[in-house]
Amino acid sequence: MKVLKIATAGSVDDGKSTLIGRILYDTKSLTDDKLEAIEEKSRQRGFDYLDFSLATDGLVAEREQGITIDVAHIYFSTRKKSFIIADTPGHIEYTRNMVTGASTAQASIVLIDARNGVVEQTYRHFFINNLLRIKDVVIAVNKMDLVDFSEEKFNVIKGEIEYLASKSEYKNQNLTFIPLSALKGDNVVEKSENMDWYQGETLMHHLERLDSDDINDDSQTRFPVQTVIRPKTEEYHDYRGYAGKIYGGDFEVGDEVVVLPSLTKSKIKNINFFDKEYQKAKRGSSVTITLEDNVNVSRGDMLVKVNEQPKIAKQLDATICWMDTAPLKPTQKYFIKHGVNDAQAKITQLSSIIKTDFSGKQENPEELTLNQIGEIQLKLSKPFSYDSYKENKSNGSFILINPKTNNTVGVGFIK
């Protein structure tokens, strides 16, 4: 059964946790003891309904305040598909958590309170989904029961989002608009009888139909080597295999490859997974590859096809989301982690701060603060083999680490 990874986003009290709880309840994914705990807690609070947010908000502070603070990962299955949902916070100060939760998502659900319409955090979450190039985005207009299931209200919100999408650089995104009530269950798993004007699918039916192939779009084939396997046994005395995960495209036995950064050429001799041998391995596969020639390959090197070589440079232009309370300032030094590669990095220029409402940029700022997104230039201590994030997500992203605190301070997307 295939697995679909989904990120949720929305402003405070838009109903993300309630929606996920409703999905778990309607798909009968809640255990008996969990359901009993939700029923008991709802009664204690004097509710005449089940507070489904209790199914996901696990921290004491979350339950006390009725908000999501950290990213919660929820696992469940239907008869057609398995799902992993990253329930991300809505508060502006937790935007970095939203980036983290959505970084591995194949689809995203952006919730909007039908009463409030598009708000500041909606702009921000929609922008991040575009920045991360998440192809399938559901705009879930929630709490329709509180606006008398108004088709007019739904269409106004739909028009505003479509206008935002027209200003985005990412044009391959599929937008799906669904009016629903997470609390009442309208259009979540079962079709609503209160909105006969809506002829589309329910949320769960739509999610079950989405393609759950590898997160990365089909692009150039990349194989970063994570480890070199040398058994040195009698049976495998001269065996030298390179283990890692294939990104972007496929590899076949006989493909001519280049080892980066040495630029040594060879051909693929075998592709193995444990005790099985394959003629072809698809993107997303974790395999061990052997080469026909006894060439020098180490952890951090990369195998690519001869006609699909990436760029190699010591200077990078990138978009970065800042995730640290201490601001980013030009001339600061960090460690950069790019796949299985790392190096020292110096920020040589902070070019601009990108406004997440698609209204433009603030040029030449002095610093980049927590949760802001900006454009920077980096100088590295050694050359990296890279692609732009638009061309290859896995080989076009990186993180920055503060060498003094060892904190991850930023996540970047190479231009």
Coordinates of C-alpha atoms in Angstrom, one line a residue:
M1 CA 0.0 0.0 0.0
K2 CA 1.4 3.4 -1.0
V3 CA 2.0 6.1 1.6
L4 CA 1.0 9.8 1.0
K5 CA 2.7 12.4 3.2
I6 CA 0.5 15.5 3.9
A7 CA 1.2 18.7 5.7
T8 CA -1.6 20.8 7.2
A9 CA -1.4 24.6 7.6
G10 CA -3.7 27.4 8.7
S11 CA -4.1 30.3 11.0
V12 CA -4.8 30.0 14.7
D13 CA -8.2 28.3 15.4
D14 CA -8.9 27.5 11.7
G15 CA -9.4 23.9 12.9
K16 CA -6.4 21.9 11.7
S17 CA -6.3 19.6 14.7
T18 CA -10.1 19.2 14.7
L19 CA -10.0 18.3 11.0
I20 CA -7.4 15.6 11.5
G21 CA -9.3 14.3 14.6
R22 CA -12.4 14.1 12.5
I23 CA -10.6 12.2 9.7
L24 CA -9.3 9.7 12.3
Y25 CA -12.8 9.3 13.8
D26 CA -14.6 8.9 10.5
T27 CA -12.1 6.5 9.1
K28 CA -12.3 4.5 12.4
S29 CA -8.6 5.0 13.0
L30 CA -8.9 6.0 16.7
T31 CA -8.3 3.3 19.3
D32 CA -11.1 2.6 21.8
D33 CA -9.1 4.0 24.7
K34 CA -8.2 7.2 22.7
L35 CA -11.9 7.7 21.8
E36 CA -13.0 7.2 25.4
A37 CA -10.4 9.7 26.6
I38 CA -11.7 12.3 24.0
E39 CA -15.3 11.6 25.1
E40 CA -14.5 12.0 28.8
K41 CA -12.4 15.2 28.3
S42 CA -15.1 16.7 26.1
R43 CA -17.7 16.1 28.8
Q44 CA -15.5 17.6 31.5
R45 CA -15.2 20.8 29.4
G46 CA -19.0 20.9 29.1
F47 CA -19.0 20.4 25.3
D48 CA -22.1 18.8 23.6
Y49 CA -19.8 17.5 20.9
L50 CA -16.5 15.6 20.7
D51 CA -13.4 17.8 20.8
F52 CA -11.4 16.1 18.0
S53 CA -8.4 18.4 18.5
L54 CA -7.5 16.2 21.5
A55 CA -6.6 13.4 19.1
T56 CA -3.5 15.3 17.9
D57 CA -2.6 18.1 20.4
G58 CA -0.3 16.0 22.6
L59 CA 1.6 18.7 24.6
V60 CA 0.1 19.9 27.9
A61 CA 0.5 23.5 26.7
E62 CA -1.4 22.7 23.5
R63 CA -4.3 21.2 25.4
E64 CA -4.4 24.1 27.9
Q65 CA -4.3 26.8 25.3
G66 CA -6.2 25.0 22.5
I67 CA -3.4 25.6 20.0
T68 CA -0.8 23.6 18.1
I69 CA 2.8 24.4 19.1
D70 CA 4.9 21.6 17.7
V71 CA 4.7 19.5 14.6
A72 CA 2.7 16.3 15.3
H73 CA 2.9 13.4 12.9
I74 CA -0.2 11.2 12.6
Y75 CA -0.3 7.8 10.9
F76 CA -3.4 6.1 9.6
S77 CA -4.7 4.0 6.7
T78 CA -7.9 3.5 4.7
R79 CA -8.6 0.5 2.5
K80 CA -6.9 2.3 -0.4
K81 CA -3.9 4.2 1.0
S82 CA -1.8 4.9 4.0
F83 CA -1.2 8.4 5.2
I84 CA 1.3 10.4 7.3
I85 CA -0.1 13.9 8.3
A86 CA 2.2 16.6 9.7
D87 CA -0.1 18.8 11.8
T88 CA 1.9 22.1 11.8
P89 CA 1.3 25.1 14.0
G90 CA -0.6 28.2 12.8
H91 CA 1.0 30.9 14.9
I92 CA 3.4 33.2 13.1
E93 CA 6.2 32.6 15.6
Y94 CA 6.0 28.9 14.6
T95 CA 6.4 29.4 10.9
R96 CA 9.7 27.6 11.0
N97 CA 7.8 24.5 12.3
M98 CA 5.5 24.7 9.3
V99 CA 8.5 24.7 6.9
T100 CA 9.9 21.7 8.7
G101 CA 6.6 19.8 8.6
A102 CA 6.0 20.6 4.9
S103 CA 9.6 19.9 3.7
T104 CA 8.9 16.2 3.1
A105 CA 5.2 16.5 2.1
Q106 CA 3.8 15.3 -1.2
A107 CA 0.6 17.3 -0.7
S108 CA -0.7 20.0 1.6
I109 CA -3.9 21.1 3.2
V110 CA -4.3 24.8 3.8
L111 CA -7.3 25.6 6.1
I112 CA -9.2 28.8 6.0
D113 CA -11.9 29.9 8.5
A114 CA -14.9 30.7 6.3
R115 CA -15.8 33.5 8.7
N116 CA -12.4 35.3 8.5
G117 CA -11.4 34.5 4.9
V118 CA -7.8 34.9 3.7
V119 CA -5.7 36.4 6.5
E120 CA -1.9 37.1 6.9
Q121 CA -1.0 33.6 7.9
T122 CA -2.9 32.3 4.8
Y123 CA -0.6 34.3 2.6
R124 CA 2.4 33.0 4.5
H125 CA 1.4 29.3 4.3
F126 CA 0.4 29.6 0.7
F127 CA 3.8 31.2 -0.1
I128 CA 5.7 28.4 1.7
N129 CA 3.8 25.7 -0.2
N130 CA 4.9 27.5 -3.4
L131 CA 8.5 27.9 -2.2
L132 CA 8.7 24.2 -1.3
R133 CA 7.1 23.4 -4.7
I134 CA 4.4 21.2 -3.2
K135 CA 2.4 20.1 -6.3
D136 CA -1.0 19.3 -4.8
V137 CA -2.5 21.8 -2.4
V138 CA -6.0 21.5 -1.0
I139 CA -7.6 24.8 0.1
A140 CA -10.0 23.6 2.8
V141 CA -12.6 26.3 3.6
N142 CA -13.5 25.2 7.1
K143 CA -16.4 26.1 9.5
M144 CA -18.9 26.5 6.7
D145 CA -21.6 25.6 9.2
L146 CA -20.9 29.0 10.8
V147 CA -21.6 31.0 7.6
D148 CA -24.8 29.1 6.8
F149 CA -22.9 27.0 4.2
S150 CA -22.8 30.1 2.0
E151 CA -21.7 29.4 -1.6
E152 CA -21.0 33.1 -2.1
K153 CA -18.6 33.2 0.9
F154 CA -16.8 30.1 -0.5
N155 CA -16.4 31.7 -4.0
V156 CA -15.0 34.9 -2.5
I157 CA -12.2 33.0 -0.7
K158 CA -11.6 30.8 -3.8
G159 CA -11.2 33.9 -5.9
E160 CA -8.6 35.5 -3.5
I161 CA -6.5 32.3 -3.5
E162 CA -6.6 32.0 -7.3
Y163 CA -5.4 35.6 -7.5
L164 CA -2.5 34.8 -5.2
A165 CA -1.7 31.7 -7.4
S166 CA -1.5 33.9 -10.5
K167 CA 1.3 35.9 -8.8
S168 CA 3.4 32.8 -7.9
E169 CA 6.4 31.7 -9.9
Y170 CA 5.5 28.0 -9.4
K171 CA 2.9 27.3 -12.2
N172 CA 2.7 23.5 -11.9
Q173 CA 0.7 23.5 -8.7
N174 CA -2.7 21.8 -8.6
L175 CA -5.2 23.7 -6.4
T176 CA -8.4 22.0 -5.1
F177 CA -11.0 23.9 -3.2
I178 CA -13.3 22.0 -0.8
P179 CA -15.9 23.6 1.5
L180 CA -16.2 21.6 4.7
S181 CA -17.0 21.6 8.4
A182 CA -14.4 19.6 10.4
L183 CA -16.5 19.7 13.6
K184 CA -19.7 18.4 11.9
G185 CA -18.0 16.2 9.3
D186 CA -19.4 17.9 6.2
N187 CA -17.3 16.9 3.1
V188 CA -14.5 15.5 5.2
V189 CA -15.1 11.7 4.7
E190 CA -18.8 11.8 3.9
K191 CA -20.6 14.0 1.3
S192 CA -22.4 17.0 2.9
E193 CA -26.2 17.3 2.5
N194 CA -25.9 21.0 3.5
M195 CA -24.0 22.1 0.4
D196 CA -25.7 20.6 -2.6
W197 CA -24.2 23.5 -4.6
Y198 CA -20.8 21.8 -4.3
Q199 CA -20.3 19.0 -6.8
G200 CA -16.7 18.1 -6.0
E201 CA -15.2 15.3 -4.0
T202 CA -14.9 15.0 -0.3
L203 CA -11.5 15.6 1.3
M204 CA -10.7 12.0 1.9
H205 CA -11.8 10.8 -1.5
H206 CA -9.5 13.5 -3.1
L207 CA -6.6 12.5 -0.9
E208 CA -7.0 8.8 -1.7
R209 CA -6.8 9.6 -5.4
L210 CA -3.6 11.7 -5.3
D211 CA -0.5 10.2 -6.7
S212 CA 1.8 9.1 -3.9
D213 CA 4.9 8.4 -5.9
D214 CA 8.3 9.8 -4.7
I215 CA 8.2 13.3 -3.3
N216 CA 10.6 14.6 -5.9
D217 CA 9.5 15.4 -9.5
D218 CA 11.1 13.4 -12.3
S219 CA 14.4 15.1 -12.9
Q220 CA 18.1 14.5 -13.3
T221 CA 19.3 11.3 -11.6
R222 CA 21.3 11.8 -8.4
F223 CA 22.9 9.2 -6.1
P224 CA 24.7 10.7 -3.1
V225 CA 26.9 8.0 -1.6
Q226 CA 26.1 7.5 2.1
T227 CA 28.5 4.7 2.8
V228 CA 31.0 2.4 1.1
I229 CA 30.4 -1.3 1.8
R230 CA 33.5 -3.5 2.1
P231 CA 32.7 -6.9 3.7
K232 CA 36.3 -8.3 3.3
T233 CA 35.1 -11.9 3.7
E234 CA 36.2 -14.9 1.7
E235 CA 33.0 -14.8 -0.4
Y236 CA 33.2 -11.0 -1.0
H237 CA 36.9 -10.4 -0.7
D238 CA 37.1 -7.7 -3.4
Y239 CA 33.5 -6.5 -3.1
R240 CA 33.1 -2.7 -3.1
G241 CA 29.6 -1.4 -3.1
Y242 CA 28.2 2.1 -2.7
A243 CA 25.0 2.5 -0.6
G244 CA 22.5 5.4 -0.8
K245 CA 19.2 6.6 -2.1
I246 CA 18.4 7.5 -5.8
Y247 CA 16.8 10.9 -6.4
G248 CA 15.3 12.5 -9.5
G249 CA 15.4 9.6 -12.0
D250 CA 16.3 6.0 -12.5
F251 CA 19.5 4.0 -12.8
E252 CA 20.0 0.8 -14.9
V253 CA 22.8 -1.7 -15.1
G254 CA 25.1 -0.6 -17.8
D255 CA 24.5 3.1 -17.4
E256 CA 27.6 5.2 -17.8
V257 CA 28.1 7.4 -14.8
V258 CA 30.4 10.1 -13.5
V259 CA 31.7 10.2 -10.0
L260 CA 31.7 13.7 -8.5
P261 CA 33.7 15.6 -7.6
S262 CA 36.6 13.6 -9.1
L263 CA 34.9 13.4 -12.6
T264 CA 36.0 9.7 -12.9
K265 CA 33.8 7.7 -15.3
S266 CA 32.6 4.1 -15.1
K267 CA 29.5 2.0 -15.7
I268 CA 27.0 0.4 -13.3
K269 CA 27.8 -3.3 -12.9
N270 CA 25.2 -4.3 -10.3
I271 CA 22.2 -2.9 -8.4
N272 CA 21.4 -4.7 -5.1
F273 CA 19.0 -4.4 -2.3
F274 CA 20.0 -6.7 0.5
D275 CA 20.1 -10.1 -1.2
K276 CA 18.1 -9.2 -4.3
E277 CA 19.6 -7.9 -7.5
Y278 CA 17.9 -5.6 -9.9
Q279 CA 18.3 -4.6 -13.5
K280 CA 16.8 -1.1 -12.9
A281 CA 16.2 1.0 -9.7
K282 CA 13.6 3.8 -9.6
R283 CA 13.9 7.1 -7.9
G284 CA 13.2 6.9 -4.2
S285 CA 14.9 3.5 -4.0
S286 CA 17.6 2.8 -1.4
V287 CA 20.1 0.5 -3.0
T288 CA 23.7 -0.6 -3.2
I289 CA 25.5 0.1 -6.6
T290 CA 28.7 -1.5 -7.8
L291 CA 30.8 -0.2 -10.7
E292 CA 32.7 -2.0 -13.4
D293 CA 36.0 -0.1 -12.6
N294 CA 37.9 0.0 -9.4
V295 CA 37.6 3.8 -8.9
N296 CA 37.9 5.8 -5.8
V297 CA 34.4 6.6 -4.3
S298 CA 33.9 7.9 -0.8
R299 CA 31.0 9.0 1.4
G300 CA 29.8 12.4 0.2
D301 CA 30.6 11.7 -3.4
M302 CA 27.8 11.5 -6.0
L303 CA 27.1 9.3 -8.9
V304 CA 25.3 10.9 -11.9
K305 CA 24.7 10.0 -15.5
V306 CA 27.3 11.2 -18.0
N307 CA 24.8 13.5 -19.8
E308 CA 23.2 14.8 -16.6
Q309 CA 26.0 16.5 -14.6
P310 CA 25.1 19.1 -12.0
K311 CA 26.8 22.4 -11.4
I312 CA 30.0 22.5 -9.3
A313 CA 30.9 25.7 -7.5
K314 CA 32.1 27.2 -4.2
Q315 CA 29.6 30.1 -4.4
L316 CA 25.8 29.7 -4.1
D317 CA 22.8 32.0 -4.6
A318 CA 19.9 30.8 -2.4
T319 CA 16.6 31.6 -0.8
I320 CA 16.6 30.9 2.9
C321 CA 14.0 30.6 5.7
W322 CA 15.6 31.8 9.0
M323 CA 14.9 29.6 12.0
D324 CA 17.0 31.1 14.8
T325 CA 16.2 33.8 17.4
A326 CA 19.6 35.3 16.7
P327 CA 19.3 37.2 13.4
L328 CA 21.3 36.4 10.2
K329 CA 23.8 39.1 9.4
P330 CA 26.2 39.3 6.4
T331 CA 29.7 38.1 7.0
Q332 CA 28.6 35.5 9.5
K333 CA 30.1 32.0 9.3
Y334 CA 28.2 28.7 9.6
F335 CA 28.4 25.0 8.7
I336 CA 26.4 24.0 5.7
K337 CA 24.9 20.5 5.3
H338 CA 24.0 19.6 1.7
G339 CA 22.8 16.0 1.4
V340 CA 25.7 13.9 2.8
N341 CA 28.1 16.7 2.2
D342 CA 29.2 19.4 4.6
A343 CA 31.5 22.4 4.6
Q344 CA 32.2 25.8 6.2
A345 CA 30.1 28.6 4.8
K346 CA 30.2 32.4 4.9
I347 CA 27.3 34.6 4.1
T348 CA 28.7 37.2 1.8
Q349 CA 25.5 39.1 1.1
L350 CA 22.0 39.4 2.3
S351 CA 20.3 40.7 -0.9
S352 CA 16.6 41.0 0.2
I353 CA 13.8 39.9 2.4
I354 CA 10.9 38.3 0.5
K355 CA 7.4 39.5 1.4
T356 CA 5.2 36.4 1.8
D357 CA 2.1 38.1 0.6
F358 CA 3.6 38.2 -2.9
S359 CA 3.9 42.0 -2.8
G360 CA 7.6 42.2 -3.5
K361 CA 11.0 42.4 -1.7
Q362 CA 12.8 44.6 0.8
E363 CA 16.1 45.2 -0.9
N364 CA 19.5 45.3 1.0
P365 CA 18.3 44.7 4.6
E366 CA 20.7 44.7 7.5
E367 CA 19.6 41.4 8.9
L368 CA 17.2 38.5 8.6
T369 CA 15.2 37.7 11.7
L370 CA 13.3 34.6 12.9
N371 CA 10.7 33.2 10.4
Q372 CA 11.7 35.7 7.7
I373 CA 12.5 34.5 4.2
G374 CA 15.4 36.1 2.3
E375 CA 17.8 35.9 -0.6
I376 CA 21.5 35.4 0.2
Q377 CA 24.9 34.6 -1.3
L378 CA 27.2 32.0 0.2
K379 CA 30.8 31.2 -0.1
L380 CA 31.9 27.6 0.7
S381 CA 35.2 26.2 1.9
K382 CA 35.0 23.5 -0.9
P383 CA 33.1 23.0 -4.1
F384 CA 29.6 21.4 -4.0
S385 CA 27.9 19.5 -6.8
Y386 CA 24.4 21.0 -6.8
D387 CA 21.2 21.7 -8.8
S388 CA 18.7 24.4 -8.4
Y389 CA 15.8 23.6 -6.1
K390 CA 13.5 24.0 -9.0
E391 CA 15.3 21.3 -11.0
N392 CA 16.0 18.8 -8.2
K393 CA 14.7 19.2 -4.7
S394 CA 17.0 16.8 -3.0
N395 CA 20.2 18.2 -4.5
G396 CA 19.0 21.8 -4.4
S397 CA 18.4 22.2 -0.6
F398 CA 20.6 22.6 2.4
I399 CA 20.6 23.6 6.1
L400 CA 22.8 26.0 7.9
I401 CA 24.2 25.1 11.4
N402 CA 25.6 27.5 14.0
P403 CA 29.0 26.1 14.9
K404 CA 28.9 27.6 18.4
T405 CA 25.5 26.3 19.4
N406 CA 25.1 23.4 16.9
N407 CA 21.5 24.7 16.3
T408 CA 20.0 24.4 12.8
V409 CA 19.5 28.1 12.0
G410 CA 18.3 28.1 8.5
V411 CA 16.9 26.0 5.6
G412 CA 17.9 27.0 2.1
F413 CA 16.8 26.5 -1.5
I414 CA 19.5 26.9 -4.2
K415 CA 18.6 29.1 -7.2

